[in-house]
C-alpha positions in Angstrom: 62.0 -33.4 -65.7 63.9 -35.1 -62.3 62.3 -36.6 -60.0 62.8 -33.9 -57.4 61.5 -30.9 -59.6 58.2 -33.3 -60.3 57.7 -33.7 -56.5 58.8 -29.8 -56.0 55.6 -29.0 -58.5 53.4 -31.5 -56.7 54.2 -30.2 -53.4 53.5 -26.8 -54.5 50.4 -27.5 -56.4 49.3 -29.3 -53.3 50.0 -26.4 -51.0 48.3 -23.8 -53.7 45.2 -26.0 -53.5 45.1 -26.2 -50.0 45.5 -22.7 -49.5 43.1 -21.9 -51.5 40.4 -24.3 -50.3 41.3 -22.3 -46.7 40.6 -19.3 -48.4 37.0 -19.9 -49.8 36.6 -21.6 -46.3 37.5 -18.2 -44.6 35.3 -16.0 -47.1 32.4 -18.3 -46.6 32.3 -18.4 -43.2 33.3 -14.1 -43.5 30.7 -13.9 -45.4 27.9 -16.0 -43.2 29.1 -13.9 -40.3 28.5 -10.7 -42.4 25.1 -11.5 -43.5 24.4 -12.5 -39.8 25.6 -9.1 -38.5 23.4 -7.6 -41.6 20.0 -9.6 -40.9 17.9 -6.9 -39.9 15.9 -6.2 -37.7 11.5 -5.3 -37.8 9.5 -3.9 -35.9 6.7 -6.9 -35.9 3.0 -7.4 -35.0 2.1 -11.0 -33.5 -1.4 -11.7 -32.9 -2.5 -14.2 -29.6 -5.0 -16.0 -29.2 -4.6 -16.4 -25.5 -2.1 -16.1 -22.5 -0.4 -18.8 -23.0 0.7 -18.0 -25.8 3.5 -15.4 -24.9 5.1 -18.8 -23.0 7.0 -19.4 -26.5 7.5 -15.6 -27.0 9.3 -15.3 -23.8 11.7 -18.5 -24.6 12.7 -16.7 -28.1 14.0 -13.9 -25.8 12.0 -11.3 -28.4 12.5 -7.6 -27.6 9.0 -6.9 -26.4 8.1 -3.0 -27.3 4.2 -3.3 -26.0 1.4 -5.8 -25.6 -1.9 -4.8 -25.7 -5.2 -6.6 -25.1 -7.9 -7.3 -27.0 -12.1 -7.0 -26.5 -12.2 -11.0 -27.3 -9.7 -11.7 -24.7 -6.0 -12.0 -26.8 -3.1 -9.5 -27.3 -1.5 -8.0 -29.8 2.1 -7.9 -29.3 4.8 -5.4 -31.0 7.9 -7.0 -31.3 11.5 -6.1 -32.1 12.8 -9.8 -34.4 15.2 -10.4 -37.3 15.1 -12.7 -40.2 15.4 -15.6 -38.4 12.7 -14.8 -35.2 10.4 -13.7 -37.9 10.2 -17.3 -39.3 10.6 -18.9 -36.3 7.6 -16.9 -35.4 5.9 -18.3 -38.6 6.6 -21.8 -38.0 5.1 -21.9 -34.6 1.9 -20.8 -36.3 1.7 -17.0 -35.3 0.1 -14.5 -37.1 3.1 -12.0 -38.0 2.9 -9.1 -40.0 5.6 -5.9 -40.2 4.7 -2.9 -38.4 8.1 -0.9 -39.2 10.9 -2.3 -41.8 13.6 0.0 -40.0 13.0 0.6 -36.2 17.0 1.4 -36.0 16.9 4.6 -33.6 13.5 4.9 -33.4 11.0 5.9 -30.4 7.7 4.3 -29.8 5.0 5.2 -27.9 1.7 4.2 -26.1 -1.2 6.2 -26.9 -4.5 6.1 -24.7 -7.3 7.9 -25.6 -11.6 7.9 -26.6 -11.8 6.8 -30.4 -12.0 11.0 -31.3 -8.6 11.5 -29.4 -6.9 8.7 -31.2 -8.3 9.9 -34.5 -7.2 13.8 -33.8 -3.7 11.9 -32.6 -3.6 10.1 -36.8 -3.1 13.5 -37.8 -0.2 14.1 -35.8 1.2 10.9 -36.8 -0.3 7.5 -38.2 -0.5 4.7 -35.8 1.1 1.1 -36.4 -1.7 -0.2 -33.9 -4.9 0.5 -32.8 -6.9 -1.5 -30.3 -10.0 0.1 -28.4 -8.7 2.9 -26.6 -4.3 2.1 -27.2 -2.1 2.7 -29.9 1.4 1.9 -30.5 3.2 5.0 -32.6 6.4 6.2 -33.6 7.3 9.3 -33.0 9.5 12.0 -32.4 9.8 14.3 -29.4 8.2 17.5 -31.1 5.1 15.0 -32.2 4.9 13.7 -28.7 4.6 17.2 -27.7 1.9 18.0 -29.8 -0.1 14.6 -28.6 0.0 15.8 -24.8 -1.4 19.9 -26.7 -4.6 18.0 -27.5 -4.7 15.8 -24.7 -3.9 12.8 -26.0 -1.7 10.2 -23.1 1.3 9.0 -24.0 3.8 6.6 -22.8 7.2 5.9 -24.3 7.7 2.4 -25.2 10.6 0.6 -23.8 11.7 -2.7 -25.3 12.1 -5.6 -23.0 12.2 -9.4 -22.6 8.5 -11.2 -21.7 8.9 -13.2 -18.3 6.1 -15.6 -17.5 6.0 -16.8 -13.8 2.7 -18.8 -12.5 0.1 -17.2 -10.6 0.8 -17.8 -6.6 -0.7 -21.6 -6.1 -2.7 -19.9 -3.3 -5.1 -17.2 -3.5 -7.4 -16.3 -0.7 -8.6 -13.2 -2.2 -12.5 -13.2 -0.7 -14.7 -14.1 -3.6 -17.5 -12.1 -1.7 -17.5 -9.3 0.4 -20.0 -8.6 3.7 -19.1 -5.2 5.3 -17.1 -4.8 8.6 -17.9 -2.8 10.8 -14.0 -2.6 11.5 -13.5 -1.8 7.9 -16.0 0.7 8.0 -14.5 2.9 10.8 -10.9 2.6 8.3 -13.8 4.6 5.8 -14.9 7.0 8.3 -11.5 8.0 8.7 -10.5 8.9 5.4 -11.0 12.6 5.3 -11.0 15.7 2.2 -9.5 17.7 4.9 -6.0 14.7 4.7 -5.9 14.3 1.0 -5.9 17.9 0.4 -3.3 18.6 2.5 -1.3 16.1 1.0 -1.8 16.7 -2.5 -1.4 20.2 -1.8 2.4 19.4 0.2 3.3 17.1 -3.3 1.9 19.5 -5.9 4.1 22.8 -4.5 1.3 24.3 -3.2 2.5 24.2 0.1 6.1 23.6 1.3 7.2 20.5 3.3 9.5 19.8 6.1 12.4 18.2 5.5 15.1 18.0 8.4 13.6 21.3 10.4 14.2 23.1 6.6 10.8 24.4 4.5 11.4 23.0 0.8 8.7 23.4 -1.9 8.4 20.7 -4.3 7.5 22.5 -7.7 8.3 19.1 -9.8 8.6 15.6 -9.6 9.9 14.8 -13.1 12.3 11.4 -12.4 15.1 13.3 -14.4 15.7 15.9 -12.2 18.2 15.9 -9.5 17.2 17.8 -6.1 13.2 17.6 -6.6 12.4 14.3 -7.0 15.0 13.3 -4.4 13.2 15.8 -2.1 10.1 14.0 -2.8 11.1 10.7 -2.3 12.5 12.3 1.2 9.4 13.7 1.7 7.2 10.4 1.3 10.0 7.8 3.1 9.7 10.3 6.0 5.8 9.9 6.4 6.1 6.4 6.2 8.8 6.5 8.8 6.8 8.6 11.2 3.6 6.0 11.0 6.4 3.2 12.6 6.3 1.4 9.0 10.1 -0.3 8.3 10.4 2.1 4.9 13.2 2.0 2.5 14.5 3.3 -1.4 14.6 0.3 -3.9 17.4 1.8 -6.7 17.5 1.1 -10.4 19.2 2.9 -13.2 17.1 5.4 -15.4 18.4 4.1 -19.1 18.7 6.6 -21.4 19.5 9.2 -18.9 22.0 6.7 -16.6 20.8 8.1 -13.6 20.5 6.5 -10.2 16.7 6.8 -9.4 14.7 5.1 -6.7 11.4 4.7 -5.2 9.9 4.0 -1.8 8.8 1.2 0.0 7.1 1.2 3.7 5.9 -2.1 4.4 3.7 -3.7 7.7 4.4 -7.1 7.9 1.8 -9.7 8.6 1.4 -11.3 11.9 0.7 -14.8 10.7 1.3 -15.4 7.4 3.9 -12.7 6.3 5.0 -14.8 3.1 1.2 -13.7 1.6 2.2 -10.0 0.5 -0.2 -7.4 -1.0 0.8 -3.9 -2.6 -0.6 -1.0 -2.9 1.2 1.5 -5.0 0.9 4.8 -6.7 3.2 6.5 -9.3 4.9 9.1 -7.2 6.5 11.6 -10.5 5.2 13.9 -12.4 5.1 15.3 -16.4 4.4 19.0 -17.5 5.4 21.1 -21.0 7.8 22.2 -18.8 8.7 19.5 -16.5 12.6 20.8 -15.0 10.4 23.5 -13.6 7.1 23.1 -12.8 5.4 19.7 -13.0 2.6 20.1 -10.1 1.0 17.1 -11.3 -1.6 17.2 -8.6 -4.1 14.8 -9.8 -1.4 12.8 -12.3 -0.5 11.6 -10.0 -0.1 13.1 -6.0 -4.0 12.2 -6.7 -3.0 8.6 -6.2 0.3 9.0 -4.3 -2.0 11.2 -1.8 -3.8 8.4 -1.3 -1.6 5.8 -0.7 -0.1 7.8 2.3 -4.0 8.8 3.8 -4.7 4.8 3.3 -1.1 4.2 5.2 -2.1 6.1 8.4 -5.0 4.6 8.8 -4.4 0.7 8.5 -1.1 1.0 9.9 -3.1 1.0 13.3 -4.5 -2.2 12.9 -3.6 -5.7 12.7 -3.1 -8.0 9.4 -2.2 -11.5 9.2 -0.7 -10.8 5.6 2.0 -8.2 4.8 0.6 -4.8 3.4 3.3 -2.4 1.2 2.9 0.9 0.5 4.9 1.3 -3.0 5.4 4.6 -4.5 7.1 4.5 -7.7 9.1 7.0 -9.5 9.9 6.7 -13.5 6.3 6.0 -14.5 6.6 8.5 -17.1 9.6 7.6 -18.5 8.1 3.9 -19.4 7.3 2.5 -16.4 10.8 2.2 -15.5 10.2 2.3 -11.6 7.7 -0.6 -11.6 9.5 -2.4 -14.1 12.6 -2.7 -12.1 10.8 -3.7 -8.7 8.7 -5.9 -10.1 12.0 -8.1 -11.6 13.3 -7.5 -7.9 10.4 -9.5 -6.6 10.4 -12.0 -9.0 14.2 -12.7 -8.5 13.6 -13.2 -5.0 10.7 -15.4 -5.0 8.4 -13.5 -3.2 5.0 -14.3 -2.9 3.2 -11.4 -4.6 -0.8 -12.1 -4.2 -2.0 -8.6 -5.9 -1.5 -5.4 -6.5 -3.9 -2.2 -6.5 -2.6 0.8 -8.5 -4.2 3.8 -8.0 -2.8 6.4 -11.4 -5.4 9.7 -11.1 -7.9 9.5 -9.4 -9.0 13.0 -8.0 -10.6 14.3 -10.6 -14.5 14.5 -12.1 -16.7 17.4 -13.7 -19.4 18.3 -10.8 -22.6 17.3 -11.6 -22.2 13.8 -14.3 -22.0 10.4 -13.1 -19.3 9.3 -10.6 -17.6 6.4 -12.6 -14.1 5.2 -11.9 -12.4 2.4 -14.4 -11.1 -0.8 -12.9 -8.6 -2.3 -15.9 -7.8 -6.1 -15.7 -6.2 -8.4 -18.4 -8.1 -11.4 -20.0 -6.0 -14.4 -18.0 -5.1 -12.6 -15.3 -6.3 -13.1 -11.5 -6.5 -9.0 -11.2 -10.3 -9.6 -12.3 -11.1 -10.5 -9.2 -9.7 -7.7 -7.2 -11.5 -5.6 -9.3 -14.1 -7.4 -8.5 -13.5 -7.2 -4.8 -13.3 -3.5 -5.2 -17.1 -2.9 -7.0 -18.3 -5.5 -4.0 -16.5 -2.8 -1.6 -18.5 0.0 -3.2 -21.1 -1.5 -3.0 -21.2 -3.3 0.3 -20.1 0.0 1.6 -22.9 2.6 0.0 -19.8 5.0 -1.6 -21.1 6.6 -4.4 -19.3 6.0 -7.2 -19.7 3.5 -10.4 -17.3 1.4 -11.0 -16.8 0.1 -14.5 -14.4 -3.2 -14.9 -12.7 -3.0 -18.1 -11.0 -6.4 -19.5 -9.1 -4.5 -21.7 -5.0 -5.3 -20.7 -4.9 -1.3 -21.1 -0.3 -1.6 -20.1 -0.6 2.2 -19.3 0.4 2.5 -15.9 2.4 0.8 -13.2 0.4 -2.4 -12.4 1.5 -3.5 -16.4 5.1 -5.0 -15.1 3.1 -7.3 -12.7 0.8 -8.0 -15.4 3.8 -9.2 -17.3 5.1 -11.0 -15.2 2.2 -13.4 -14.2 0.9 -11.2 -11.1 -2.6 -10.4 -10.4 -2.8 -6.3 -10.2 -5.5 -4.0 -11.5 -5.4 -0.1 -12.5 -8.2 2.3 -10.6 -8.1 5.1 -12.6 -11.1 8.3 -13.4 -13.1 7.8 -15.7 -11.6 8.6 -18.8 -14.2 10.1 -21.1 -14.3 12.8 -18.2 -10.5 12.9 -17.2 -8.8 15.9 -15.9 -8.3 18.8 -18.8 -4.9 19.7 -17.2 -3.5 16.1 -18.3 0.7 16.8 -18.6 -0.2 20.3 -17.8 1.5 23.1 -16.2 -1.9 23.6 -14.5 -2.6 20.4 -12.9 -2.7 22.8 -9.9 -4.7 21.1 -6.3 -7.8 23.7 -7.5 -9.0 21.2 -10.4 -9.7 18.5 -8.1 -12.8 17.0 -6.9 -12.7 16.3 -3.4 -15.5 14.8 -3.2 -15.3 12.1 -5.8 -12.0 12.0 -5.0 -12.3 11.6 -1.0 -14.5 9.0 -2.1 -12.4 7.1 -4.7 -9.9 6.7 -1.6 -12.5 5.7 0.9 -13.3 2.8 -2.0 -9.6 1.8 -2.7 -9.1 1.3 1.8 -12.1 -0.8 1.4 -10.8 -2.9 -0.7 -7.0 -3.2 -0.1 -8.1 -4.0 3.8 -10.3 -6.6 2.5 -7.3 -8.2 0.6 -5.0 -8.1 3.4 -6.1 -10.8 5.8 -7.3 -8.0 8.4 -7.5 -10.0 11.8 -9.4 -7.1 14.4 -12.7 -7.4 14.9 -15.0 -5.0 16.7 -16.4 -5.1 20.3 -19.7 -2.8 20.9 -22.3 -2.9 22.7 -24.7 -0.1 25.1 -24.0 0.3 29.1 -27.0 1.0 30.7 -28.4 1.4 34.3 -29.8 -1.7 35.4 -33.0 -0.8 37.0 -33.7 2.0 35.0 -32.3 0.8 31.8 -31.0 4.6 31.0 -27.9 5.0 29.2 -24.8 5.5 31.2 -22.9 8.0 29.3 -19.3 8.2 30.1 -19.1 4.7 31.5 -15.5 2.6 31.4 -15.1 -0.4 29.2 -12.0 -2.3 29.5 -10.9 -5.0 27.1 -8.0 -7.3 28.6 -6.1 -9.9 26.7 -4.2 -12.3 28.7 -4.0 -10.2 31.5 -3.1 -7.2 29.4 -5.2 -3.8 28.8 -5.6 -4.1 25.0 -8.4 -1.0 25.0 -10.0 1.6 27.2 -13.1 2.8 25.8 -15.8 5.3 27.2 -19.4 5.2 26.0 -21.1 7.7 24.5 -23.9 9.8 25.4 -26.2 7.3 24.2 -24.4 4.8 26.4 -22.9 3.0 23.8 -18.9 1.9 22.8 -17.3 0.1 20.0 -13.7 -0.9 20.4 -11.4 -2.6 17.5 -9.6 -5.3 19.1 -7.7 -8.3 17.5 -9.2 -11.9 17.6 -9.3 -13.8 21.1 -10.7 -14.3 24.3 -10.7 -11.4 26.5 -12.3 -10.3 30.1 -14.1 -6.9 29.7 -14.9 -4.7 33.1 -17.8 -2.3 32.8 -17.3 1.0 35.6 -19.3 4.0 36.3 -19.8 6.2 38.6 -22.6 4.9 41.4 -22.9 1.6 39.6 -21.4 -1.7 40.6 -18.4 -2.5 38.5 -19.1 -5.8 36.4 -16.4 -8.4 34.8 -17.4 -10.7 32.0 -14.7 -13.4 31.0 -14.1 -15.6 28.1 -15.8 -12.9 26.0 -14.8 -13.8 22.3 -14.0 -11.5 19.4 -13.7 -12.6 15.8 -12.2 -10.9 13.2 -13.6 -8.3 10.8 -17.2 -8.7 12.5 -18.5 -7.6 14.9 -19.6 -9.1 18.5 -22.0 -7.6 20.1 -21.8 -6.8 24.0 -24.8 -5.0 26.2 -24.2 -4.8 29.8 -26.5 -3.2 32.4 -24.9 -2.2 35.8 -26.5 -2.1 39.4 -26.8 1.5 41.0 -24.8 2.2 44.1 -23.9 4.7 46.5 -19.7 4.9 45.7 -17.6 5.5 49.1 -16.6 8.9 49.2 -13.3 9.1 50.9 -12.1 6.3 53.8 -9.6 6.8 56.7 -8.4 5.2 59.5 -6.8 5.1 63.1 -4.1 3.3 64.8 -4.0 2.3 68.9 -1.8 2.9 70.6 -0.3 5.8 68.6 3.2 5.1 69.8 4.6 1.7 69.7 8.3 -0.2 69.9 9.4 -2.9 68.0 7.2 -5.9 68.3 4.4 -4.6 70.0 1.1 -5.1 68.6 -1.1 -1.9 66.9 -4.6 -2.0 66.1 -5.8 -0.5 62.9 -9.5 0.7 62.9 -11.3 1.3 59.0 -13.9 4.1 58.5 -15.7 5.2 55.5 -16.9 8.6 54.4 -20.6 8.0 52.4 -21.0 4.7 50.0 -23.3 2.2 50.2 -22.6 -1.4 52.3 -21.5 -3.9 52.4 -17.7 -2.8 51.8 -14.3 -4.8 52.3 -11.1 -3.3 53.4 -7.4 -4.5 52.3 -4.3 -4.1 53.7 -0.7 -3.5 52.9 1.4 -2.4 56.2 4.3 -1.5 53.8 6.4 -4.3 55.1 5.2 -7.5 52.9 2.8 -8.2 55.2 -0.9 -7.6 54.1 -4.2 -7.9 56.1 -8.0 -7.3 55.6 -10.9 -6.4 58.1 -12.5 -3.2 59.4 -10.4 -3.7 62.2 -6.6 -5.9 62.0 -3.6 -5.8 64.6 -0.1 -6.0 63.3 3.0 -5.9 64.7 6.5 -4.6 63.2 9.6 -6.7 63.4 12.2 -4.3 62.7 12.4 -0.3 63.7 11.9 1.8 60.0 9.9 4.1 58.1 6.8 2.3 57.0 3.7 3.6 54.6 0.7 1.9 55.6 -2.3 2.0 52.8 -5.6 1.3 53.4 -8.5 0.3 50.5 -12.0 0.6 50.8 -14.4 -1.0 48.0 -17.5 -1.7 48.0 -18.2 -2.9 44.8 -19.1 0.5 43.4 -16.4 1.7 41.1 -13.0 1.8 42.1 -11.7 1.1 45.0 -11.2 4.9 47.5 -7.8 4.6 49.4 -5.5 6.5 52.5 -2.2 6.2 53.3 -0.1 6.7 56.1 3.5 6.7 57.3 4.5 5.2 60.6 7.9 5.2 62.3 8.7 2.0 64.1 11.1 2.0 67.0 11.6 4.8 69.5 8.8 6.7 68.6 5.8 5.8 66.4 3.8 8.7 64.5 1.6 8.6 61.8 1.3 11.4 59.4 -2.0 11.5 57.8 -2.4 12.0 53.7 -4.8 12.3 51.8 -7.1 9.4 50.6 -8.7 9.1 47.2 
């Protein structure tokens, strides 16, 4: 063999090697990449022992698909993970165990229900978890369709990433509650008459008006097209007309890859606007029919109604934190209304204190016990807004029962704040006694209970107005005569604040006023008719109590009507005229102004004054004494010439 041919074969055997050391490299790393693509993917349970717990969860970036709490305080979370999360998962010392080997294209579902709903529900299909009241399920349509038949509540499932953001480093929520009088007239004002009206304008019982056109809103399902945009029309519009900046916040409605959006009306605090409180509502609605007719009138225009009625009334009053009214749309399509504003507060920073979500809350069966559920999560600083709202109940005598529930129940739209580290609560009926008409056809406004209702609403103004840093207090107090100590009804109480009216009250027939006024100093003047008017300064009002102030006023006789005369009665320019005061009735003494209509002013039952210039001058005469207001006349004199006075009328 030559030399070349022996190097020709080494070469060659050299390049054979080589290429096939490339191609077990290639198939390897082929291969590696295939079994990668193949891992698959479970549906997995992962039990917690406690909050922080879900810190790791969230930096695994798991698909979350629902987390539910426990009665001893954890959660139990249902997680999308492959091969490698699901031994990650056991490394870090979680509890895992498989809930469904192939969740490829399926649909899960939240069920909430009594233990004999959630058993009737097993025979519809088997749950993959069951804690208290909630189940996780998966389902198909037709079997969804069958839960809502026997009244079962169900929410589909959709899978997201955890966020965990600290709680706000400042909370000033009260931590006890002493009723306002302030707060109390906010109650008084929430009427049956408002809520019905407004139930009845969401629900289709009643058409709206939008832009000068009559539209009735038969559904509210988010899918739709025209009526859910007429709604959110309808409930920007309301805002707007109470002087509240409003606006839509957009997101897209997966699944459907729709353009959805709900409503936002905010009133922005006067001193520390940063601090921001919401109270929201879930503004769609579900039926067996829901393109057509989805009247939804207590799930939920119960809760939505209320929002509004609670809008109209603090929207008159004065906050030194910011207040929104949130009404969310895509509750029943997972939550995805909430879920998106919730990540658009959170990516800007904002400082969200809490959130009070009222989800139905108009109905009870007349006669049993009036108990509402206030839900909170174990780890959560909701617990003590709901306990803010039981003091508000009670500090307030509304009779209803509140029943705190530490259960984490994720089945409305105060879960996405939940998730991401903000304190929120649900207010909800209670549940063993909820409305019959659930996802009904015949939710209609007739099934409500306007009383329990009226006062579920009354409760929630309570205690959202408590939460949001409410700066008026109250002035009241009884006019009375001052010798005879009688009641002067119809008497004039003015409150001014740095020289500005801030209130005009009159009493009532019992003599008395009360008059909501922010925090400061004021002067008050007390009139009435044959009584000395009286000023008080430097009287100070505090907010959300009360200060009381009684003032008695002297009787007098009130001048009836004052005129006067001028000498001579024709006069040239320069030449002096003297003015001569006389009174009608009215007891003495009583001072006379002044004001000669050019600049000049005077005082005295009798003045002289002479013009400079020839002109048209009105000459105006006021006589007080003391009693009341002061009675004027006017006249008009024509230097120059001539000189005439045309008499007018005094009052």
């Amino acid at each position: 063999m030559t030399g070349w041919v022996k190097d020709f074969k080494i070469l060659i055997g050299k390049k054979v090697l080589t290429a096939v050391c490339l191609a077990l490299l290639l198939l390897s790393q082929v291969g590696a990449a295939v079994a990668q693509q193949v891992e698959p993917t479970r549906l997995v349970r992962i039990d917690l022992d406690r909050e922080e717990q879900l810190a790791r969860l969230a930096e695994m970036e798991l698909q979350i698909v629902a987390q539910i709490g426990t009665a001893e305080g954890g959660f139990v979370v249902a997680a999308l993970a492959d091969e490698s999360q699901q031994r990650e998962l056991v490394k870090a010392d979680y509890t895992v165990s498989i809930l469904d080997p192939a969740p490829q294209g399926a649909s899960y579902y939240l069920l909430y229900g009594l233990p004999d709903e959630l058993s009737r529900a097993e025979e519809v299909v088997p749950p993959l978890v069951v804690e208290g009241r909630q189940a996780v399920i998966r389902a198909t349509p037709e079997q969804v369709s069958r839960l809502d038949a026997l009244g079962v509540r169900s929410m589909l499932l959709v899978p997201h990433t955890i966020v965990v953001s600290p709680q706000p480093a400042e909370r000033l929520l009260p931590t006890s509650l002493t009723p306002s009088p302030v707060v109390q007239r906010m109650i008084d004002h929430v009427t049956s008459d408002t809520l019905y009206n407004y139930v009845g304008q969401l629900s289709g019982e009643q058409p709206v008006i939008l832009g000068g056109v009559p539209y009735t809103i038969l559904t509210r399902y988010t899918p739709t097209g025209q009526p859910i945009q007429k709604a959110t029309r309808f409930v920007y519009e309301h805002f707007q007309a109470l002087g509240l900046p409003v606006g839509y916040d957009y997101y897209i409605l997966s699944g459907w890859n729709l353009e959805k959006r709900n409503v936002v009306a905010q009133q922005t605090g006067e001193g520390q606007p940063e601090r921001i409180f919401l109270l929201t509502a879930h503004l769609d609605s579900f039926s067996g029919d829901p393109y057509n007719l989805a009247p939804g009138a207590d799930d939920n225009a119960s809760g939505s109604a209320a929002v509004m009625a609670i809008a109209d009334i603090l929207s008159r009053y004065h906050f030194d934190c910011t207040l929104r009214y949130v009404l969310f749309t895509g509750e029943e399509q997972g939550l995805r209304g909430s879920v998106a504003y919730a990540n658009d507060l959170q990516a800007l920073g904002e400082n969200l204190q809490g959130v009070l979500n009222l989800d139905m809350v108009g109905y009870n069966t007349p006669g049993t016990a009036t108990t509402i559920e206030l839900h909170t999560r174990a780890g959560n600083a909701g617990s003590a807004i709901a306990i803010l709202f039981a003091d508000a109940v009670d500090a307030y005598n509304i009779d209803l029962t509140p029943q705190i529930l530490n259960d984490g129940l994720s089945f409305s739209d105060h879960s996405p704040f939940w998730d991401r580290g903000y304190a929120a609560i649900l207010a909800i009926e209670d549940w063993q006694d909820h409305t019959p008409d659930y996802h009904r056809t015949t939710d209609r406004l007739g099934t409500l209970h306007m009383s329990y209702y009226t006062r579920f609403a009354k409760a929630a103004l309570a205690t959202f107005a408590h939460m949001g840093c409410l700066l008026d207090g109250e002035l009241a107090g009884t006019v009375s005569d001052a010798v005879s100590g009688n009641p002067l009804a119809g008497a004039r109480v003015e409150a001014r604040l740095n020289g500005t009216s801030q209130a005009v009250e009159q009493t009532a027939a019992d003599g008395t006023y009360q008059s909501v006024l922010k925090a400061g100093s004021y002067t008050v003047a007390f009139s009435a008719p044959h009584h000395r008017t009286e000023t008080v300064n430097n009287v100070q009002v505090a907010s959300v109590v009360s200060t009381t102030l009684n003032q008695g006023l002297q009787p007098c006789d009130t001048v009836e009507q004052v005129s006067f005369s001028a000498t001579p009665s024709t006069s040239p320019v320069g030449q002096p005229i003297t003015f001569n005061a006389s009174v009608g009735g009215g007891a003495q003494p009583v001072s006379f102004s002044w004001d000669f209509g050019d600049g000049s002013t005077g005082s005295g039952a009798q003045i002289t004054h002479a013009y400079a210039a020839q002109g048209l001058y009105s000459v105006t005469l006021s006589a007080d004494n003391n009693c009341l207001f002061p009675v004027t006349a006017h006249r008009v004199a024509l230097v120059g010439d001539r000189f005439t006075f045309f008499p007018l009328l005094s009052r």
